[in-house]
Amino acid sequence: MKLFKSRKTYYLYNPNTLSYERVYPSAKDRFFGVLRHLSIGIAIGVGIFYILSRTFDSPVESLLKKENKLLQTQYEVLSLRLTNALEVLDDIQQRDENLYRAIFQAESIPESVRKSGFGGSNRYEQLMSLSNPDLVVATTKKMDMLSKQLYVQSNSLEELITLGKNQEERSKCIPAIQPISNKDLKRTASGYGVRIDPIYRTPRFHSGMDFSAKVGTEIYATGDGVVTFAAWKQGYGNCLMINHGHGFQTLYGHMSKFRARVGQKVKRGEVIGEVGNTGKSTGPHLHYEVIVRGKHDNPSKYYYMDLTPEEYDRMIQIAENHGQVMD
Ligand SMILES: [Zn+2]
């Protein structure tokens, strides 16, 4: 209405009446007039809105932007924490492989199984359409790696629990002490490995460990087991053997006296005989062997039960360096 009122008034000269006559606009003219004004108004409005919207964010937009920024930061933090978690898991895997699985003599889990990848490169394709795909894909990948490696690790521990249950029985059978009382280690004569032959003076493989001791010194079974041999054996003199099960056997040579019979069950620390000088021997001593799954092994590897780490180190040194083989 206001528009109408402010509208200019038009006059037309009429030559018949010789006067100016007022002209009133038709309804059509008025309609188009309104339309024109409206169009201009809308155009200006849209223009201003466009400029403003390019310059300033709407409250919803700025809220979304803030939220987006926060989410991105959160993603970065998560990605970092996943990296840390993977490092911790890596440490656990190392310990699992080199310590726990080794203790229980479990088969090693190859790196290719522990850290195997995922098939197909388009696994993360649906994420690639995001505005920041690298961060999201990298984080998702890390999460996938973590869950897969945790699954393998958890299976490994499950297996070790089962092995651990058998371990107590097994640990009683392992030849884990020295075969004679040797607190001050003075009786350690010679260790396992290539040594000079006491008679021929040539290098020869010594398949056991020698303990020098007086004739009659008590000899102990080094683990639970059954006596499988107690008789004269070429070179070893009076010789006794124990089968400990779990692949372990021990042999005691040059004895003066047997104090256990074939077929007898013996416990760790039980007296099975006495030190002597029988067979090929250069003086009273005990020759002691540990046989693991049919092969000779270094007996000193198994003395962990009655030696402190310091004593153990000292014994290894004596056996390695000062050793005089007595055969
Ligand atoms: Zn020997």
Tab-separated table of C-alpha atoms and ligand atoms in Angstrom:
chain	number	residue	atom	x	y	z
A	1	MET	CA	0.000	0.000	0.000
A	2	LYS	CA	2.778	2.338	0.938
A	3	LEU	CA	4.320	1.698	-2.400
A	4	PHE	CA	1.145	2.845	-4.033
A	5	LYS	CA	0.894	5.989	-2.100
A	6	SER	CA	4.426	7.084	-2.790
A	7	ARG	CA	3.934	6.426	-6.454
A	8	LYS	CA	4.196	9.448	-8.724
A	9	THR	CA	0.986	10.798	-10.179
A	10	TYR	CA	0.886	11.007	-13.989
A	11	TYR	CA	-0.930	13.581	-16.094
A	12	LEU	CA	-1.634	13.546	-19.802
A	13	TYR	CA	-2.404	16.647	-21.968
A	14	ASN	CA	-5.807	16.393	-23.578
A	15	PRO	CA	-5.978	18.673	-26.720
A	16	ASN	CA	-9.770	18.460	-26.726
A	17	THR	CA	-10.259	19.883	-23.279
A	18	LEU	CA	-7.002	21.805	-23.391
A	19	SER	CA	-6.137	20.620	-19.945
A	20	TYR	CA	-4.061	18.108	-18.171
A	21	GLU	CA	-5.936	15.102	-16.986
A	22	ARG	CA	-4.859	12.819	-14.347
A	23	VAL	CA	-4.048	9.250	-15.530
A	24	TYR	CA	-4.705	6.366	-13.200
A	25	PRO	CA	-2.567	3.210	-13.696
A	26	SER	CA	-4.421	0.061	-14.697
A	27	ALA	CA	-4.552	-3.034	-12.427
A	28	LYS	CA	-2.129	-4.770	-14.793
A	29	ASP	CA	0.386	-1.897	-14.544
A	30	ARG	CA	0.089	-1.988	-10.797
A	31	PHE	CA	0.627	-5.744	-10.703
A	32	PHE	CA	3.813	-5.552	-12.791
A	33	GLY	CA	5.002	-2.628	-10.739
A	34	VAL	CA	4.717	-4.672	-7.561
A	35	LEU	CA	6.355	-7.635	-9.252
A	36	ARG	CA	9.289	-5.534	-10.433
A	37	HIS	CA	9.864	-4.128	-6.959
A	38	LEU	CA	9.589	-7.544	-5.413
A	39	SER	CA	12.073	-9.067	-7.896
A	40	ILE	CA	14.631	-6.348	-7.244
A	41	GLY	CA	14.138	-6.767	-3.524
A	42	ILE	CA	14.591	-10.517	-3.690
A	43	ALA	CA	17.630	-10.185	-5.973
A	44	ILE	CA	19.303	-7.745	-3.577
A	45	GLY	CA	18.393	-9.976	-0.649
A	46	VAL	CA	19.828	-13.072	-2.282
A	47	GLY	CA	22.970	-11.133	-3.229
A	48	ILE	CA	23.503	-9.897	0.308
A	49	PHE	CA	22.795	-13.371	1.728
A	50	TYR	CA	25.284	-14.901	-0.673
A	51	ILE	CA	28.010	-12.415	0.221
A	52	LEU	CA	27.322	-12.751	3.936
A	53	SER	CA	27.227	-16.514	3.777
A	54	ARG	CA	30.574	-16.544	1.989
A	55	THR	CA	32.041	-14.198	4.554
A	56	PHE	CA	30.467	-15.440	7.759
A	57	ASP	CA	29.359	-18.963	8.777
A	58	SER	CA	25.889	-19.615	9.941
A	59	PRO	CA	25.646	-20.736	13.591
A	60	VAL	CA	24.985	-24.329	12.454
A	61	GLU	CA	27.939	-24.244	10.074
A	62	SER	CA	30.372	-22.870	12.580
A	63	LEU	CA	29.163	-25.454	15.097
A	64	LEU	CA	29.727	-28.241	12.572
A	65	LYS	CA	33.139	-26.862	11.679
A	66	LYS	CA	34.121	-26.750	15.338
A	67	GLU	CA	32.862	-30.275	15.805
A	68	ASN	CA	34.696	-31.442	12.706
A	69	LYS	CA	37.929	-29.906	13.920
A	70	LEU	CA	37.453	-31.563	17.300
A	71	LEU	CA	36.779	-34.932	15.665
A	72	GLN	CA	39.882	-34.612	13.537
A	73	THR	CA	42.018	-33.797	16.571
A	74	GLN	CA	40.434	-36.724	18.370
A	75	TYR	CA	41.287	-38.976	15.416
A	76	GLU	CA	44.879	-37.813	15.497
A	77	VAL	CA	45.076	-38.581	19.228
A	78	LEU	CA	43.520	-42.024	18.651
A	79	SER	CA	45.962	-42.726	15.854
A	80	LEU	CA	48.852	-41.858	18.158
A	81	ARG	CA	47.482	-43.995	20.956
A	82	LEU	CA	47.049	-46.915	18.578
A	83	THR	CA	50.684	-46.559	17.553
A	84	ASN	CA	51.646	-46.724	21.228
A	85	ALA	CA	49.417	-49.745	21.800
A	86	LEU	CA	51.014	-51.502	18.813
A	87	GLU	CA	54.457	-50.790	20.271
A	88	VAL	CA	53.439	-52.281	23.616
A	89	LEU	CA	52.000	-55.299	21.844
A	90	ASP	CA	55.216	-55.647	19.862
A	91	ASP	CA	57.117	-55.797	23.141
A	92	ILE	CA	54.734	-58.468	24.464
A	93	GLN	CA	55.157	-60.437	21.239
A	94	GLN	CA	58.941	-60.305	21.597
A	95	ARG	CA	58.737	-61.566	25.159
A	96	ASP	CA	56.215	-64.189	24.177
A	97	GLU	CA	58.461	-65.426	21.389
A	98	ASN	CA	61.874	-65.220	23.040
A	99	LEU	CA	60.972	-65.959	26.630
A	100	TYR	CA	57.622	-67.582	27.311
A	101	ARG	CA	57.441	-69.797	24.251
A	102	ALA	CA	61.140	-70.604	24.641
A	103	ILE	CA	60.696	-71.654	28.293
A	104	PHE	CA	57.869	-73.986	27.390
A	105	GLN	CA	59.695	-75.101	24.240
A	106	ALA	CA	56.626	-74.221	22.224
A	107	GLU	CA	57.013	-73.883	18.484
A	108	SER	CA	57.749	-70.335	17.426
A	109	ILE	CA	54.987	-68.291	15.780
A	110	PRO	CA	56.554	-66.794	12.642
A	111	GLU	CA	56.439	-63.046	12.111
A	112	SER	CA	54.484	-63.652	8.898
A	113	VAL	CA	51.639	-65.138	10.942
A	114	ARG	CA	51.832	-62.612	13.782
A	115	LYS	CA	51.830	-59.604	11.456
A	116	SER	CA	50.131	-60.878	8.325
A	117	GLY	CA	48.310	-58.232	6.299
A	118	PHE	CA	44.774	-58.179	4.996
A	119	GLY	CA	43.728	-59.370	1.572
A	120	GLY	CA	42.417	-56.842	-0.955
A	121	SER	CA	43.437	-53.228	-1.299
A	122	ASN	CA	39.873	-51.932	-1.614
A	123	ARG	CA	39.145	-52.813	1.984
A	124	TYR	CA	39.136	-49.149	2.920
A	125	GLU	CA	37.622	-47.876	-0.333
A	126	GLN	CA	34.432	-46.572	1.224
A	127	LEU	CA	36.576	-44.378	3.472
A	128	MET	CA	38.437	-42.810	0.559
A	129	SER	CA	35.493	-40.503	-0.232
A	130	LEU	CA	35.982	-38.650	3.054
A	131	SER	CA	37.537	-35.201	3.071
A	132	ASN	CA	40.511	-36.468	5.127
A	133	PRO	CA	40.861	-40.103	4.036
A	134	ASP	CA	44.550	-40.577	4.920
A	135	LEU	CA	44.079	-40.020	8.633
A	136	VAL	CA	40.920	-42.119	8.849
A	137	VAL	CA	42.324	-44.980	6.750
A	138	ALA	CA	45.626	-45.015	8.657
A	139	THR	CA	43.803	-45.083	11.984
A	140	THR	CA	41.411	-47.815	10.859
A	141	LYS	CA	44.344	-49.853	9.547
A	142	LYS	CA	46.121	-49.580	12.880
A	143	MET	CA	42.985	-50.671	14.703
A	144	ASP	CA	42.645	-53.682	12.395
A	145	MET	CA	46.288	-54.600	12.910
A	146	LEU	CA	45.909	-54.326	16.651
A	147	SER	CA	42.861	-56.585	16.796
A	148	LYS	CA	44.407	-59.205	14.521
A	149	GLN	CA	47.706	-59.303	16.396
A	150	LEU	CA	45.893	-59.427	19.727
A	151	TYR	CA	43.945	-62.425	18.477
A	152	VAL	CA	47.168	-64.274	17.588
A	153	GLN	CA	48.759	-63.248	20.883
A	154	SER	CA	45.781	-64.398	22.899
A	155	ASN	CA	45.886	-67.810	21.179
A	156	SER	CA	49.570	-68.063	21.984
A	157	LEU	CA	48.954	-67.394	25.683
A	158	GLU	CA	46.103	-69.898	25.678
A	159	GLU	CA	48.524	-72.505	24.366
A	160	LEU	CA	51.135	-71.588	26.989
A	161	ILE	CA	48.574	-72.025	29.783
A	162	THR	CA	48.034	-75.619	28.653
A	163	LEU	CA	51.783	-76.186	28.427
A	164	GLY	CA	52.250	-74.576	31.845
A	165	LYS	CA	49.895	-77.103	33.408
A	166	ASN	CA	52.199	-79.911	32.260
A	167	GLN	CA	55.243	-77.912	33.222
A	168	GLU	CA	55.180	-78.615	36.950
A	169	GLU	CA	55.419	-82.341	36.375
A	170	ARG	CA	58.009	-81.763	33.675
A	171	SER	CA	60.139	-79.441	35.808
A	172	LYS	CA	60.597	-82.191	38.381
A	173	CYS	CA	62.101	-84.398	35.693
A	174	ILE	CA	64.539	-81.927	34.117
A	175	PRO	CA	68.111	-82.613	35.340
A	176	ALA	CA	68.343	-79.212	37.003
A	177	ILE	CA	70.942	-79.709	39.766
A	178	GLN	CA	74.575	-80.750	39.908
A	179	PRO	CA	75.136	-84.476	40.403
A	180	ILE	CA	77.370	-84.052	43.465
A	181	SER	CA	77.475	-81.568	46.323
A	182	ASN	CA	79.558	-78.741	44.907
A	183	LYS	CA	78.678	-75.624	46.873
A	184	ASP	CA	82.085	-73.951	46.479
A	185	LEU	CA	82.389	-75.191	42.881
A	186	LYS	CA	85.861	-76.545	43.674
A	187	ARG	CA	84.892	-79.881	42.226
A	188	THR	CA	84.173	-78.550	38.760
A	189	ALA	CA	86.987	-80.082	36.753
A	190	SER	CA	86.085	-79.729	33.129
A	191	GLY	CA	83.189	-78.705	30.978
A	192	TYR	CA	81.466	-79.855	27.854
A	193	GLY	CA	82.968	-79.243	24.430
A	194	VAL	CA	86.276	-79.735	22.643
A	195	ARG	CA	88.998	-80.455	25.222
A	196	ILE	CA	92.517	-81.941	25.207
A	197	ASP	CA	92.404	-85.712	25.672
A	198	PRO	CA	94.137	-86.525	28.995
A	199	ILE	CA	95.904	-89.573	27.596
A	200	TYR	CA	96.516	-88.837	23.900
A	201	ARG	CA	96.991	-85.028	24.378
A	202	THR	CA	94.927	-84.292	21.230
A	203	PRO	CA	91.750	-82.185	20.905
A	204	ARG	CA	88.669	-84.309	21.382
A	205	PHE	CA	85.000	-83.664	21.976
A	206	HIS	CA	84.105	-84.075	25.655
A	207	SER	CA	80.452	-85.077	25.754
A	208	GLY	CA	79.883	-84.344	29.431
A	209	MET	CA	81.162	-82.568	32.502
A	210	ASP	CA	83.766	-83.812	35.008
A	211	PHE	CA	83.587	-83.283	38.767
A	212	SER	CA	86.738	-84.230	40.694
A	213	ALA	CA	85.879	-85.737	44.082
A	214	LYS	CA	87.112	-88.356	46.540
A	215	VAL	CA	86.143	-91.976	45.979
A	216	GLY	CA	82.924	-92.629	47.885
A	217	THR	CA	81.447	-89.125	47.429
A	218	GLU	CA	77.670	-89.436	46.989
A	219	ILE	CA	76.200	-88.997	43.517
A	220	TYR	CA	72.659	-87.622	43.182
A	221	ALA	CA	69.974	-88.176	40.586
A	222	THR	CA	69.648	-84.728	38.981
A	223	GLY	CA	65.927	-85.092	38.187
A	224	ASP	CA	63.039	-87.485	38.765
A	225	GLY	CA	63.148	-90.558	36.564
A	226	VAL	CA	63.725	-94.290	36.205
A	227	VAL	CA	67.130	-96.031	36.254
A	228	THR	CA	67.551	-97.699	32.852
A	229	PHE	CA	71.175	-98.892	33.051
A	230	ALA	CA	73.555	-99.760	35.888
A	231	ALA	CA	76.527	-101.838	34.714
A	232	TRP	CA	80.028	-101.733	33.272
A	233	LYS	CA	80.253	-99.731	30.049
A	234	GLN	CA	83.330	-99.546	27.819
A	235	GLY	CA	85.341	-96.404	28.725
A	236	TYR	CA	82.800	-95.249	31.328
A	237	GLY	CA	83.554	-98.000	33.868
A	238	ASN	CA	80.676	-98.449	36.277
A	239	CYS	CA	77.980	-96.448	34.574
A	240	LEU	CA	74.399	-95.585	35.524
A	241	MET	CA	71.764	-94.020	33.297
A	242	ILE	CA	68.420	-92.454	34.179
A	243	ASN	CA	65.516	-91.806	31.819
A	244	HIS	CA	63.705	-88.651	33.005
A	245	GLY	CA	61.016	-88.658	30.319
A	246	HIS	CA	60.212	-85.529	28.269
A	247	GLY	CA	63.247	-86.425	26.118
A	248	PHE	CA	65.818	-86.162	28.943
A	249	GLN	CA	68.402	-88.772	29.954
A	250	THR	CA	71.435	-88.509	32.237
A	251	LEU	CA	74.569	-90.634	32.472
A	252	TYR	CA	76.958	-91.030	35.431
A	253	GLY	CA	80.369	-92.630	34.782
A	254	HIS	CA	83.474	-94.030	36.547
A	255	MET	CA	81.453	-94.842	39.699
A	256	SER	CA	82.872	-96.968	42.494
A	257	LYS	CA	79.485	-98.188	43.714
A	258	PHE	CA	75.861	-98.328	42.504
A	259	ARG	CA	73.205	-97.403	45.035
A	260	ALA	CA	70.196	-97.838	42.734
A	261	ARG	CA	69.006	-100.730	40.530
A	262	VAL	CA	67.683	-100.834	36.983
A	263	GLY	CA	63.922	-100.157	36.991
A	264	GLN	CA	64.048	-98.162	40.226
A	265	LYS	CA	62.158	-94.859	40.319
A	266	VAL	CA	64.368	-92.106	41.688
A	267	LYS	CA	63.672	-88.554	42.857
A	268	ARG	CA	65.856	-85.524	42.259
A	269	GLY	CA	68.604	-85.419	44.899
A	270	GLU	CA	68.328	-89.120	45.741
A	271	VAL	CA	71.693	-90.908	46.106
A	272	ILE	CA	72.232	-93.327	43.201
A	273	GLY	CA	75.915	-94.191	43.627
A	274	GLU	CA	79.413	-93.138	44.706
A	275	VAL	CA	82.307	-91.466	42.913
A	276	GLY	CA	85.093	-93.773	41.735
A	277	ASN	CA	87.945	-94.171	39.263
A	278	THR	CA	86.701	-97.009	37.095
A	279	GLY	CA	87.031	-97.250	33.283
A	280	LYS	CA	89.153	-94.793	31.276
A	281	SER	CA	89.868	-92.256	34.011
A	282	THR	CA	92.908	-90.294	35.165
A	283	GLY	CA	91.737	-89.879	38.755
A	284	PRO	CA	88.692	-90.176	41.008
A	285	HIS	CA	85.921	-88.137	39.401
A	286	LEU	CA	82.368	-88.241	38.149
A	287	HIS	CA	81.754	-87.922	34.410
A	288	TYR	CA	78.231	-86.619	33.950
A	289	GLU	CA	76.255	-86.352	30.702
A	290	VAL	CA	72.892	-84.858	29.801
A	291	ILE	CA	71.243	-86.330	26.712
A	292	VAL	CA	68.289	-84.435	25.212
A	293	ARG	CA	66.227	-86.290	22.603
A	294	GLY	CA	69.128	-88.599	21.884
A	295	LYS	CA	71.762	-85.858	21.562
A	296	HIS	CA	74.418	-84.787	24.058
A	297	ASP	CA	73.837	-81.360	25.547
A	298	ASN	CA	75.909	-79.139	27.813
A	299	PRO	CA	74.979	-80.181	31.383
A	300	SER	CA	75.859	-76.763	32.771
A	301	LYS	CA	72.855	-75.323	30.920
A	302	TYR	CA	70.600	-77.133	33.370
A	303	TYR	CA	72.027	-76.282	36.808
A	304	TYR	CA	69.765	-73.297	37.322
A	305	MET	CA	68.034	-74.889	40.312
A	306	ASP	CA	70.926	-75.063	42.765
A	307	LEU	CA	73.089	-72.155	41.654
A	308	THR	CA	72.650	-68.409	41.984
A	309	PRO	CA	73.255	-66.509	38.748
A	310	GLU	CA	76.708	-65.453	40.057
A	311	GLU	CA	77.682	-68.992	40.989
A	312	TYR	CA	76.378	-70.153	37.661
A	313	ASP	CA	78.572	-67.667	35.774
A	314	ARG	CA	81.604	-68.650	37.821
A	315	MET	CA	80.986	-72.334	37.205
A	316	ILE	CA	80.702	-71.797	33.449
A	317	GLN	CA	84.041	-69.934	33.532
A	318	ILE	CA	85.773	-72.667	35.491
A	319	ALA	CA	84.380	-75.332	33.198
A	320	GLU	CA	85.401	-73.392	30.096
A	321	ASN	CA	88.886	-72.242	31.032
A	322	HIS	CA	90.611	-74.107	33.806
A	323	GLY	CA	89.064	-77.412	32.984
A	324	GLN	CA	91.261	-80.506	32.963
A	325	VAL	CA	89.419	-83.385	31.362
A	326	MET	CA	89.561	-86.533	33.451
A	327	ASP	CA	87.493	-88.436	30.844
B	1	ZN	ZN	84.412	-86.662	31.407
